[in-house]
mmCIF file of C-alpha atoms and ligand atoms in Angstrom:
data_model
loop_
_atom_site.group_PDB
_atom_site.id
_atom_site.type_symbol
_atom_site.label_atom_id
_atom_site.label_comp_id
_atom_site.label_asym_id
_atom_site.label_seq_id
_atom_site.Cartn_x
_atom_site.Cartn_y
_atom_site.Cartn_z
ATOM 1 C CA UNK A 1 40.034 10.486 7.808
ATOM 2 C CA UNK A 2 40.358 10.064 4.034
ATOM 3 C CA UNK A 3 39.198 7.350 1.619
ATOM 4 C CA UNK A 4 42.369 6.106 -0.059
ATOM 5 C CA UNK A 5 40.589 3.931 -2.649
ATOM 6 C CA UNK A 6 38.520 6.865 -3.849
ATOM 7 C CA UNK A 7 41.628 9.056 -3.984
ATOM 8 C CA UNK A 8 43.453 6.469 -6.093
ATOM 9 C CA UNK A 9 40.489 5.943 -8.427
ATOM 10 C CA UNK A 10 40.165 9.682 -8.947
ATOM 11 C CA UNK A 11 43.880 10.028 -9.698
ATOM 12 C CA UNK A 12 43.611 7.220 -12.257
ATOM 13 C CA UNK A 13 40.522 8.742 -13.837
ATOM 14 C CA UNK A 14 42.165 12.133 -14.334
ATOM 15 C CA UNK A 15 45.313 10.473 -15.716
ATOM 16 C CA UNK A 16 43.212 9.061 -18.571
ATOM 17 C CA UNK A 17 42.681 12.582 -19.863
ATOM 18 C CA UNK A 18 45.654 13.518 -22.048
ATOM 19 C CA UNK A 19 47.005 9.987 -21.682
ATOM 20 C CA UNK A 20 49.589 8.920 -24.249
ATOM 21 C CA UNK A 21 51.586 5.793 -24.899
ATOM 22 C CA UNK A 22 55.332 6.137 -24.544
ATOM 23 C CA UNK A 23 56.749 3.712 -27.101
ATOM 24 C CA UNK A 24 60.169 3.612 -25.522
ATOM 25 C CA UNK A 25 59.104 2.587 -22.015
ATOM 26 C CA UNK A 26 55.807 0.941 -22.959
ATOM 27 C CA UNK A 27 54.185 3.083 -20.262
ATOM 28 C CA UNK A 28 51.332 5.553 -20.360
ATOM 29 C CA UNK A 29 52.135 9.154 -19.586
ATOM 30 C CA UNK A 30 50.100 12.334 -19.319
ATOM 31 C CA UNK A 31 50.233 15.239 -21.764
ATOM 32 C CA UNK A 32 47.960 18.030 -20.557
ATOM 33 C CA UNK A 33 49.925 21.060 -21.623
ATOM 34 C CA UNK A 34 48.251 24.203 -20.286
ATOM 35 C CA UNK A 35 45.131 25.421 -22.106
ATOM 36 C CA UNK A 36 45.152 22.679 -24.729
ATOM 37 C CA UNK A 37 42.059 20.592 -25.423
ATOM 38 C CA UNK A 38 43.344 17.932 -23.003
ATOM 39 C CA UNK A 39 43.830 20.496 -20.237
ATOM 40 C CA UNK A 40 40.337 21.819 -20.969
ATOM 41 C CA UNK A 41 38.834 18.344 -20.615
ATOM 42 C CA UNK A 42 40.740 17.830 -17.356
ATOM 43 C CA UNK A 43 39.525 21.202 -16.117
ATOM 44 C CA UNK A 44 35.904 20.406 -16.921
ATOM 45 C CA UNK A 45 36.153 17.049 -15.169
ATOM 46 C CA UNK A 46 37.733 18.448 -12.001
ATOM 47 C CA UNK A 47 35.322 21.399 -11.939
ATOM 48 C CA UNK A 48 32.449 18.914 -12.115
ATOM 49 C CA UNK A 49 33.954 16.947 -9.200
ATOM 50 C CA UNK A 50 34.260 20.212 -7.245
ATOM 51 C CA UNK A 51 30.596 20.964 -7.927
ATOM 52 C CA UNK A 52 29.487 17.430 -7.055
ATOM 53 C CA UNK A 53 31.312 17.841 -3.734
ATOM 54 C CA UNK A 54 29.011 20.796 -3.053
ATOM 55 C CA UNK A 55 31.651 23.458 -3.565
ATOM 56 C CA UNK A 56 30.779 26.920 -4.798
ATOM 57 C CA UNK A 57 33.054 27.222 -7.841
ATOM 58 C CA UNK A 58 34.487 30.401 -9.314
ATOM 59 C CA UNK A 59 36.820 30.921 -12.277
ATOM 60 C CA UNK A 60 39.022 34.009 -12.173
ATOM 61 C CA UNK A 61 40.379 36.164 -14.971
ATOM 62 C CA UNK A 62 43.554 34.091 -15.351
ATOM 63 C CA UNK A 63 41.581 30.836 -15.416
ATOM 64 C CA UNK A 64 42.322 29.660 -11.867
ATOM 65 C CA UNK A 65 39.427 27.515 -10.642
ATOM 66 C CA UNK A 66 38.578 27.751 -6.950
ATOM 67 C CA UNK A 67 35.980 25.729 -5.048
ATOM 68 C CA UNK A 68 34.715 26.974 -1.705
ATOM 69 C CA UNK A 69 33.292 24.950 1.183
ATOM 70 C CA UNK A 70 31.493 27.221 3.584
ATOM 71 C CA UNK A 71 32.688 27.629 7.149
ATOM 72 C CA UNK A 72 30.584 27.995 10.283
ATOM 73 C CA UNK A 73 32.001 31.488 10.528
ATOM 74 C CA UNK A 74 31.988 32.108 6.802
ATOM 75 C CA UNK A 75 33.358 35.645 6.996
ATOM 76 C CA UNK A 76 36.710 34.369 8.284
ATOM 77 C CA UNK A 77 39.662 33.971 5.926
ATOM 78 C CA UNK A 78 39.643 30.487 4.384
ATOM 79 C CA UNK A 79 42.221 27.746 4.649
ATOM 80 C CA UNK A 80 43.371 27.010 1.142
ATOM 81 C CA UNK A 81 44.856 24.000 -0.632
ATOM 82 C CA UNK A 82 45.413 23.010 -4.233
ATOM 83 C CA UNK A 83 47.991 22.697 -7.007
ATOM 84 C CA UNK A 84 47.757 22.305 -10.786
ATOM 85 C CA UNK A 85 46.390 19.864 -13.352
ATOM 86 C CA UNK A 86 48.397 21.048 -16.354
ATOM 87 C CA UNK A 87 51.437 18.925 -17.171
ATOM 88 C CA UNK A 88 54.604 18.976 -19.222
ATOM 89 C CA UNK A 89 54.273 17.047 -22.524
ATOM 90 C CA UNK A 90 56.013 14.041 -20.938
ATOM 91 C CA UNK A 91 54.203 14.147 -17.599
ATOM 92 C CA UNK A 92 52.971 11.523 -15.176
ATOM 93 C CA UNK A 93 49.765 11.019 -13.215
ATOM 94 C CA UNK A 94 50.869 12.620 -9.934
ATOM 95 C CA UNK A 95 52.671 15.941 -10.474
ATOM 96 C CA UNK A 96 50.082 18.544 -9.472
ATOM 97 C CA UNK A 97 47.126 16.169 -9.751
ATOM 98 C CA UNK A 98 47.859 14.728 -6.307
ATOM 99 C CA UNK A 99 47.622 18.196 -4.755
ATOM 100 C CA UNK A 100 44.318 19.034 -6.447
ATOM 101 C CA UNK A 101 42.644 15.654 -6.079
ATOM 102 C CA UNK A 102 44.096 15.271 -2.578
ATOM 103 C CA UNK A 103 42.407 18.527 -1.587
ATOM 104 C CA UNK A 104 39.199 17.274 -3.246
ATOM 105 C CA UNK A 105 39.447 14.016 -1.276
ATOM 106 C CA UNK A 106 39.751 16.017 1.946
ATOM 107 C CA UNK A 107 36.533 17.886 1.105
ATOM 108 C CA UNK A 108 34.741 14.684 0.113
ATOM 109 C CA UNK A 109 35.775 13.043 3.389
ATOM 110 C CA UNK A 110 34.609 16.022 5.433
ATOM 111 C CA UNK A 111 31.283 15.838 3.588
ATOM 112 C CA UNK A 112 30.946 12.090 4.264
ATOM 113 C CA UNK A 113 31.595 12.618 7.958
ATOM 114 C CA UNK A 114 29.294 15.641 8.084
ATOM 115 C CA UNK A 115 32.146 17.643 9.581
ATOM 116 C CA UNK A 116 31.882 21.403 9.562
ATOM 117 C CA UNK A 117 34.864 23.677 10.084
ATOM 118 C CA UNK A 118 34.979 27.127 11.625
ATOM 119 C CA UNK A 119 36.670 28.702 8.620
ATOM 120 C CA UNK A 120 35.774 28.119 4.984
ATOM 121 C CA UNK A 121 38.019 25.775 3.014
ATOM 122 C CA UNK A 122 38.980 26.680 -0.548
ATOM 123 C CA UNK A 123 40.590 24.276 -2.986
ATOM 124 C CA UNK A 124 42.063 25.332 -6.297
ATOM 125 C CA UNK A 125 43.765 24.378 -9.480
ATOM 126 C CA UNK A 126 45.964 27.144 -10.805
ATOM 127 C CA UNK A 127 46.596 27.891 -14.474
ATOM 128 C CA UNK A 128 49.851 26.779 -16.159
ATOM 129 C CA UNK A 129 52.002 25.926 -13.151
ATOM 130 C CA UNK A 130 54.427 24.165 -15.450
ATOM 131 C CA UNK A 131 55.299 27.074 -17.709
ATOM 132 C CA UNK A 132 55.998 24.475 -20.365
ATOM 133 C CA UNK A 133 53.764 26.098 -22.980
ATOM 134 C CA UNK A 134 53.827 29.852 -22.355
ATOM 135 C CA UNK A 135 57.318 30.008 -20.846
ATOM 136 C CA UNK A 136 56.562 31.338 -17.354
ATOM 137 C CA UNK A 137 55.980 28.934 -14.475
ATOM 138 C CA UNK A 138 53.407 29.276 -11.661
ATOM 139 C CA UNK A 139 51.507 31.607 -13.978
ATOM 140 C CA UNK A 140 48.034 31.495 -12.402
ATOM 141 C CA UNK A 141 49.188 31.545 -8.799
ATOM 142 C CA UNK A 142 51.715 34.329 -9.493
ATOM 143 C CA UNK A 143 48.861 36.466 -10.863
ATOM 144 C CA UNK A 144 46.571 35.521 -7.966
ATOM 145 C CA UNK A 145 49.067 36.844 -5.413
ATOM 146 C CA UNK A 146 49.936 39.958 -7.425
ATOM 147 C CA UNK A 147 53.539 39.088 -8.362
ATOM 148 C CA UNK A 148 52.704 39.106 -12.061
ATOM 149 C CA UNK A 149 50.310 41.640 -13.626
ATOM 150 C CA UNK A 150 47.215 40.047 -15.195
ATOM 151 C CA UNK A 151 47.788 41.821 -18.512
ATOM 152 C CA UNK A 152 51.379 40.530 -18.741
ATOM 153 C CA UNK A 153 50.230 36.970 -18.118
ATOM 154 C CA UNK A 154 47.325 37.140 -20.588
ATOM 155 C CA UNK A 155 49.623 38.486 -23.310
ATOM 156 C CA UNK A 156 52.170 35.645 -23.103
ATOM 157 C CA UNK A 157 52.300 33.527 -26.251
ATOM 158 C CA UNK A 158 53.266 29.953 -27.057
ATOM 159 C CA UNK A 159 55.624 28.871 -29.863
ATOM 160 C CA UNK A 160 52.812 29.310 -32.391
ATOM 161 C CA UNK A 161 51.992 32.822 -31.234
ATOM 162 C CA UNK A 162 48.732 31.850 -29.473
ATOM 163 C CA UNK A 163 48.159 33.949 -26.372
ATOM 164 C CA UNK A 164 47.124 32.863 -22.894
ATOM 165 C CA UNK A 165 44.057 35.098 -23.223
ATOM 166 C CA UNK A 166 42.892 33.674 -26.544
ATOM 167 C CA UNK A 167 43.496 30.095 -25.423
ATOM 168 C CA UNK A 168 41.681 30.630 -22.100
ATOM 169 C CA UNK A 169 38.795 32.085 -24.033
ATOM 170 C CA UNK A 170 38.830 29.278 -26.614
ATOM 171 C CA UNK A 171 38.585 26.570 -23.948
ATOM 172 C CA UNK A 172 35.927 28.453 -21.957
ATOM 173 C CA UNK A 173 38.017 29.233 -18.882
ATOM 174 C CA UNK A 174 38.531 32.975 -19.200
ATOM 175 C CA UNK A 175 36.621 33.706 -16.011
ATOM 176 C CA UNK A 176 35.255 36.966 -14.719
ATOM 177 C CA UNK A 177 36.084 36.685 -11.041
ATOM 178 C CA UNK A 178 38.784 39.134 -9.853
ATOM 179 C CA UNK A 179 42.136 37.386 -9.978
ATOM 180 C CA UNK A 180 43.658 38.785 -6.793
ATOM 181 C CA UNK A 181 43.163 36.486 -3.820
ATOM 182 C CA UNK A 182 42.405 38.043 -0.483
ATOM 183 C CA UNK A 183 44.959 36.490 1.867
ATOM 184 C CA UNK A 184 43.861 33.070 3.104
ATOM 185 C CA UNK A 185 44.411 32.111 6.752
ATOM 186 C CA UNK A 186 46.911 29.474 5.570
ATOM 187 C CA UNK A 187 47.820 27.450 2.474
ATOM 188 C CA UNK A 188 48.890 23.782 2.537
ATOM 189 C CA UNK A 189 49.741 21.685 -0.538
ATOM 190 C CA UNK A 190 50.599 18.031 -0.976
ATOM 191 C CA UNK A 191 52.874 17.063 -3.876
ATOM 192 C CA UNK A 192 54.966 14.151 -5.072
ATOM 193 C CA UNK A 193 58.635 14.926 -4.323
ATOM 194 C CA UNK A 194 59.777 14.573 -7.969
ATOM 195 C CA UNK A 195 63.317 13.763 -6.832
ATOM 196 C CA UNK A 196 65.311 10.915 -5.269
ATOM 197 C CA UNK A 197 65.812 12.123 -1.680
ATOM 198 C CA UNK A 198 62.895 10.552 0.223
ATOM 199 C CA UNK A 199 62.981 7.268 -1.685
ATOM 200 C CA UNK A 200 66.754 6.870 -1.178
ATOM 201 C CA UNK A 201 66.417 7.434 2.560
ATOM 202 C CA UNK A 202 63.373 5.092 2.762
ATOM 203 C CA UNK A 203 61.281 7.988 4.076
ATOM 204 C CA UNK A 204 57.496 7.856 3.920
ATOM 205 C CA UNK A 205 56.853 11.596 4.057
ATOM 206 C CA UNK A 206 58.687 14.900 3.780
ATOM 207 C CA UNK A 207 57.917 18.200 5.475
ATOM 208 C CA UNK A 208 58.883 20.864 2.966
ATOM 209 C CA UNK A 209 60.973 23.718 4.351
ATOM 210 C CA UNK A 210 60.818 25.866 1.214
ATOM 211 C CA UNK A 211 61.542 26.038 -2.505
ATOM 212 C CA UNK A 212 64.902 26.788 -4.080
ATOM 213 C CA UNK A 213 65.563 29.777 -6.361
ATOM 214 C CA UNK A 214 64.609 29.464 -10.037
ATOM 215 C CA UNK A 215 65.861 31.501 -13.006
ATOM 216 C CA UNK A 216 64.694 30.892 -16.578
ATOM 217 C CA UNK A 217 66.074 32.605 -19.657
ATOM 218 C CA UNK A 218 65.178 32.421 -23.319
ATOM 219 C CA UNK A 219 68.219 32.923 -25.526
ATOM 220 C CA UNK A 220 68.097 34.035 -29.151
ATOM 221 C CA UNK A 221 71.363 33.472 -30.955
ATOM 222 C CA UNK A 222 71.846 34.954 -34.402
ATOM 223 C CA UNK A 223 74.664 33.895 -36.698
ATOM 224 C CA UNK A 224 74.836 33.514 -40.482
ATOM 225 C CA UNK A 225 73.735 30.607 -42.614
ATOM 226 C CA UNK A 226 76.468 29.277 -44.885
ATOM 227 C CA UNK A 227 77.452 26.236 -46.919
ATOM 228 C CA UNK A 228 78.657 23.382 -44.696
ATOM 229 C CA UNK A 229 81.108 22.069 -47.285
ATOM 230 C CA UNK A 230 82.719 25.201 -48.596
ATOM 231 C CA UNK A 231 82.825 27.630 -45.678
ATOM 232 C CA UNK A 232 86.141 27.484 -43.829
ATOM 233 C CA UNK A 233 85.733 27.174 -40.066
ATOM 234 C CA UNK A 234 87.279 30.618 -39.508
ATOM 235 C CA UNK A 235 84.656 32.294 -41.714
ATOM 236 C CA UNK A 236 81.631 30.913 -39.885
ATOM 237 C CA UNK A 237 79.206 32.586 -37.512
ATOM 238 C CA UNK A 238 77.630 29.422 -36.229
ATOM 239 C CA UNK A 239 74.630 29.947 -33.942
ATOM 240 C CA UNK A 240 74.376 26.188 -33.307
ATOM 241 C CA UNK A 241 77.938 26.022 -32.074
ATOM 242 C CA UNK A 242 77.251 28.918 -29.705
ATOM 243 C CA UNK A 243 74.227 27.091 -28.240
ATOM 244 C CA UNK A 244 76.247 23.924 -27.787
ATOM 245 C CA UNK A 245 79.034 25.840 -26.027
ATOM 246 C CA UNK A 246 76.477 27.487 -23.706
ATOM 247 C CA UNK A 247 74.952 24.128 -22.829
ATOM 248 C CA UNK A 248 78.384 22.700 -22.016
ATOM 249 C CA UNK A 249 79.176 25.796 -19.946
ATOM 250 C CA UNK A 250 75.939 25.422 -17.953
ATOM 251 C CA UNK A 251 76.769 21.802 -17.218
ATOM 252 C CA UNK A 252 80.315 22.698 -16.163
ATOM 253 C CA UNK A 253 79.079 25.491 -13.903
ATOM 254 C CA UNK A 254 76.569 23.249 -12.138
ATOM 255 C CA UNK A 255 79.019 20.385 -11.661
ATOM 256 C CA UNK A 256 81.886 22.610 -10.502
ATOM 257 C CA UNK A 257 80.508 23.265 -7.033
ATOM 258 C CA UNK A 258 81.549 26.921 -7.374
ATOM 259 C CA UNK A 259 77.956 28.065 -6.914
ATOM 260 C CA UNK A 260 77.169 25.632 -4.110
ATOM 261 C CA UNK A 261 76.811 21.849 -4.262
ATOM 262 C CA UNK A 262 73.161 21.850 -5.306
ATOM 263 C CA UNK A 263 73.133 24.136 -8.337
ATOM 264 C CA UNK A 264 71.366 22.634 -11.358
ATOM 265 C CA UNK A 265 71.316 23.841 -14.945
ATOM 266 C CA UNK A 266 69.388 22.630 -17.980
ATOM 267 C CA UNK A 267 69.030 23.650 -21.604
ATOM 268 C CA UNK A 268 65.598 22.158 -22.216
ATOM 269 C CA UNK A 269 64.746 23.869 -25.491
ATOM 270 C CA UNK A 270 67.036 24.032 -28.446
ATOM 271 C CA UNK A 271 65.601 25.007 -31.816
ATOM 272 C CA UNK A 272 67.921 25.426 -34.734
ATOM 273 C CA UNK A 273 67.303 27.223 -38.044
ATOM 274 C CA UNK A 274 67.274 26.229 -40.791
ATOM 275 C CA UNK A 275 67.952 22.831 -39.209
ATOM 276 C CA UNK A 276 69.432 21.207 -42.339
ATOM 277 C CA UNK A 277 72.393 18.865 -42.540
ATOM 278 C CA UNK A 278 74.447 21.004 -44.887
ATOM 279 C CA UNK A 279 73.731 24.512 -43.606
ATOM 280 C CA UNK A 280 75.645 26.313 -40.844
ATOM 281 C CA UNK A 281 72.873 27.320 -38.390
ATOM 282 C CA UNK A 282 71.829 30.948 -38.667
ATOM 283 C CA UNK A 283 69.596 31.122 -35.628
ATOM 284 C CA UNK A 284 68.915 29.243 -32.422
ATOM 285 C CA UNK A 285 66.315 29.679 -29.735
ATOM 286 C CA UNK A 286 67.374 27.963 -26.544
ATOM 287 C CA UNK A 287 66.472 28.106 -22.870
ATOM 288 C CA UNK A 288 68.497 28.026 -19.678
ATOM 289 C CA UNK A 289 66.878 26.770 -16.454
ATOM 290 C CA UNK A 290 69.002 27.476 -13.365
ATOM 291 C CA UNK A 291 68.117 26.305 -9.846
ATOM 292 C CA UNK A 292 69.920 26.930 -6.604
ATOM 293 C CA UNK A 293 68.962 26.703 -2.922
ATOM 294 C CA UNK A 294 71.220 29.721 -2.358
ATOM 295 C CA UNK A 295 70.196 33.134 -3.710
ATOM 296 C CA UNK A 296 73.813 34.216 -3.442
ATOM 297 C CA UNK A 297 75.001 31.200 -5.481
ATOM 298 C CA UNK A 298 72.275 31.933 -8.048
ATOM 299 C CA UNK A 299 73.331 35.582 -8.378
ATOM 300 C CA UNK A 300 76.982 34.630 -8.974
ATOM 301 C CA UNK A 301 75.993 31.969 -11.511
ATOM 302 C CA UNK A 302 73.825 34.461 -13.411
ATOM 303 C CA UNK A 303 76.615 37.066 -13.444
ATOM 304 C CA UNK A 304 79.179 34.512 -14.671
ATOM 305 C CA UNK A 305 76.764 33.289 -17.350
ATOM 306 C CA UNK A 306 76.289 36.902 -18.537
ATOM 307 C CA UNK A 307 80.050 37.356 -18.829
ATOM 308 C CA UNK A 308 80.376 34.068 -20.708
ATOM 309 C CA UNK A 309 77.625 35.007 -23.187
ATOM 310 C CA UNK A 310 79.359 38.319 -23.922
ATOM 311 C CA UNK A 311 82.768 36.750 -24.529
ATOM 312 C CA UNK A 312 81.301 33.837 -26.531
ATOM 313 C CA UNK A 313 79.405 36.221 -28.816
ATOM 314 C CA UNK A 314 82.640 38.087 -29.548
ATOM 315 C CA UNK A 315 84.629 34.886 -30.051
ATOM 316 C CA UNK A 316 82.144 33.293 -32.476
ATOM 317 C CA UNK A 317 80.927 36.443 -34.186
ATOM 318 C CA UNK A 318 77.303 35.786 -33.277
ATOM 319 C CA UNK A 319 74.724 37.928 -31.523
ATOM 320 C CA UNK A 320 73.294 36.542 -28.281
ATOM 321 C CA UNK A 321 70.211 38.203 -26.851
ATOM 322 C CA UNK A 322 68.289 36.867 -23.879
ATOM 323 C CA UNK A 323 65.264 37.664 -21.792
ATOM 324 C CA UNK A 324 64.288 36.517 -18.335
ATOM 325 C CA UNK A 325 61.102 34.440 -18.567
ATOM 326 C CA UNK A 326 60.824 33.413 -14.912
ATOM 327 C CA UNK A 327 62.651 34.307 -11.756
ATOM 328 C CA UNK A 328 61.935 33.518 -8.126
ATOM 329 C CA UNK A 329 64.185 33.696 -5.091
ATOM 330 C CA UNK A 330 64.498 30.940 -2.511
ATOM 331 C CA UNK A 331 61.143 30.826 -0.695
ATOM 332 C CA UNK A 332 61.201 29.683 2.936
ATOM 333 C CA UNK A 333 57.936 28.192 4.209
ATOM 334 C CA UNK A 334 56.193 29.221 7.436
ATOM 335 C CA UNK A 335 57.714 27.549 10.530
ATOM 336 C CA UNK A 336 54.252 27.577 12.149
ATOM 337 C CA UNK A 337 52.604 25.662 9.283
ATOM 338 C CA UNK A 338 55.606 23.314 9.066
ATOM 339 C CA UNK A 339 55.074 22.613 12.779
ATOM 340 C CA UNK A 340 51.404 21.753 12.207
ATOM 341 C CA UNK A 341 52.332 19.451 9.314
ATOM 342 C CA UNK A 342 55.180 17.878 11.292
ATOM 343 C CA UNK A 343 52.849 16.995 14.147
ATOM 344 C CA UNK A 344 50.454 15.178 11.808
ATOM 345 C CA UNK A 345 53.277 13.561 9.848
ATOM 346 C CA UNK A 346 54.954 12.161 12.942
ATOM 347 C CA UNK A 347 51.636 10.803 14.207
ATOM 348 C CA UNK A 348 51.514 8.635 11.064
ATOM 349 C CA UNK A 349 55.130 7.538 10.675
ATOM 350 C CA UNK A 350 58.568 7.931 12.230
ATOM 351 C CA UNK A 351 59.982 7.797 8.709
ATOM 352 C CA UNK A 352 59.926 11.433 7.655
ATOM 353 C CA UNK A 353 62.420 14.243 7.153
ATOM 354 C CA UNK A 354 62.489 17.938 6.385
ATOM 355 C CA UNK A 355 63.224 18.601 2.719
ATOM 356 C CA UNK A 356 63.817 21.615 0.474
ATOM 357 C CA UNK A 357 61.853 21.431 -2.779
ATOM 358 C CA UNK A 358 63.873 21.191 -5.975
ATOM 359 C CA UNK A 359 60.818 21.871 -8.150
ATOM 360 C CA UNK A 360 58.713 25.002 -8.301
ATOM 361 C CA UNK A 361 55.199 24.913 -6.819
ATOM 362 C CA UNK A 362 52.102 27.109 -6.555
ATOM 363 C CA UNK A 363 52.684 27.054 -2.775
ATOM 364 C CA UNK A 364 55.753 29.262 -3.226
ATOM 365 C CA UNK A 365 53.504 31.989 -4.667
ATOM 366 C CA UNK A 366 50.875 31.648 -1.945
ATOM 367 C CA UNK A 367 53.692 31.975 0.616
ATOM 368 C CA UNK A 368 53.855 35.662 -0.333
ATOM 369 C CA UNK A 369 50.378 36.343 1.040
ATOM 370 C CA UNK A 370 49.778 33.796 3.828
ATOM 371 C CA UNK A 371 51.521 31.262 6.078
ATOM 372 C CA UNK A 372 52.261 28.327 3.779
ATOM 373 C CA UNK A 373 53.954 24.931 3.765
ATOM 374 C CA UNK A 374 53.839 21.629 1.888
ATOM 375 C CA UNK A 375 53.998 17.911 2.499
ATOM 376 C CA UNK A 376 55.865 15.641 0.064
ATOM 377 C CA UNK A 377 55.224 12.002 -0.710
ATOM 378 C CA UNK A 378 58.075 9.920 -2.140
ATOM 379 C CA UNK A 379 58.141 8.889 -5.767
ATOM 380 C CA UNK A 380 59.561 5.553 -6.901
ATOM 381 C CA UNK A 381 62.306 4.906 -9.461
ATOM 382 C CA UNK A 382 64.599 7.547 -7.928
ATOM 383 C CA UNK A 383 61.671 9.918 -7.812
ATOM 384 C CA UNK A 384 61.729 10.423 -11.572
ATOM 385 C CA UNK A 385 59.200 13.034 -12.744
ATOM 386 C CA UNK A 386 58.322 14.899 -15.949
ATOM 387 C CA UNK A 387 58.467 11.365 -17.312
ATOM 388 C CA UNK A 388 55.773 8.681 -17.812
ATOM 389 C CA UNK A 389 57.560 6.527 -15.231
ATOM 390 C CA UNK A 390 56.627 9.009 -12.468
ATOM 391 C CA UNK A 391 54.968 6.874 -9.795
ATOM 392 C CA UNK A 392 53.956 7.051 -6.190
ATOM 393 C CA UNK A 393 52.176 4.161 -4.453
ATOM 394 C CA UNK A 394 48.538 4.305 -3.353
ATOM 395 C CA UNK A 395 49.736 4.035 0.266
ATOM 396 C CA UNK A 396 52.189 6.912 -0.119
ATOM 397 C CA UNK A 397 49.559 9.131 -1.760
ATOM 398 C CA UNK A 398 47.030 8.286 0.946
ATOM 399 C CA UNK A 399 49.533 9.095 3.688
ATOM 400 C CA UNK A 400 50.275 12.512 2.213
ATOM 401 C CA UNK A 401 46.609 13.351 1.712
ATOM 402 C CA UNK A 402 45.751 12.157 5.227
ATOM 403 C CA UNK A 403 48.302 14.639 6.577
ATOM 404 C CA UNK A 404 46.858 17.335 4.307
ATOM 405 C CA UNK A 405 43.367 16.623 5.645
ATOM 406 C CA UNK A 406 44.365 16.713 9.293
ATOM 407 C CA UNK A 407 46.393 19.906 8.809
ATOM 408 C CA UNK A 408 43.608 21.619 6.881
ATOM 409 C CA UNK A 409 41.001 20.733 9.529
ATOM 410 C CA UNK A 410 43.257 21.924 12.359
ATOM 411 C CA UNK A 411 43.961 25.222 10.598
ATOM 412 C CA UNK A 412 40.318 25.667 9.575
ATOM 413 C CA UNK A 413 39.247 25.402 13.207
ATOM 414 C CA UNK A 414 41.672 28.095 14.406
HETATM 415 C C1 GLV B 1 57.785 22.900 -12.265
HETATM 416 O O1 GLV B 1 57.449 21.724 -12.307
HETATM 417 C C2 GLV B 1 59.196 23.240 -12.254
HETATM 418 O O2 GLV B 1 59.819 23.190 -11.182
HETATM 419 O O3 GLV B 1 59.739 23.485 -13.347
HETATM 420 MN MN1 MN B 2 53.926 20.223 -9.900
HETATM 421 MN MN1 MN B 3 55.920 19.639 -13.002
#
């Protein structure tokens, strides 16, 4: 039902906003960190496309932008789809954008065909899914479903102390519409897999069974600055050494298999003060990102990490404080929506498999208020993502969006 050329063109057009040249790979990536000028330009462009597609557009108080296509029975709960258009600083053209522009393509195709649906259809882009600027992922969708209070989200700050509220206001996306969504009839999202599983198995589509547990912490380690040449090793309180030991510990924990075979751990931020060659570091801010399909494995890993931080602080004479910046349990998706997606997937290709998502998605928030599931398209180059090399073919994108369209129409006629 969809127009794959138009989908591809639209994906390319959005990827030009926030585009940057990666010297190392020679490729162009996307940097549309949430609520920056680039994100604002992307938002304006996609909002315009929503409006041109005849959607009634609203912006809520956390900056989520939702476009509504009326249903024949417009009082019924809508079928919803969407994703995000913010990116990490080293992003690609597909993460999030495929879900938003895929949903837009579905609406455009329905318009072209003059097809009406019984229920309204709403498509959205949610604020700061990545969490890469303000530290908490799925920010807009978490507020929309009531998991995170609006005031807490608006008060979050970036590294420079700029708040979500002031940045939303600055870019003109601090909306007035109430942020809480009334439960949709169903939510379906298409996304690039962002991992190697589908590509390695030569699969053309994935039916997503759920999202694994996520735990983010921000660590503040305080030691004592000292002279690198004169201070004996036994007299140091080296915050940098503590951070390095924690990073090594995280890697060891994830590789050990003790917390299940699929645990992952990453220290993605590591800032050292004063950051000079001849000064023992006095302070470090670092992050720990833990993922696990098993909530039980996650809980044990968190408890063991706590114990390690306590003993390391005593051993090195540093203070280690931490706060939880994001935490979600394993989210299973609706078997009924998976069944709808599976039917449309298998009509297109025998090459598909069920898959658990390794990345976080807005769909996992929507799953708290309505039956939800996702469809994945494979990415090339071992599914690399959060990297300019992120790539999915036009055919793969079209296949995923075709499934999205058929599932949305089926659900919107229920
Ligand atoms: C979002 O992309 C995440 O899983 O960190
Ligand atoms: Mn994403
Ligand atoms: Mn991402």
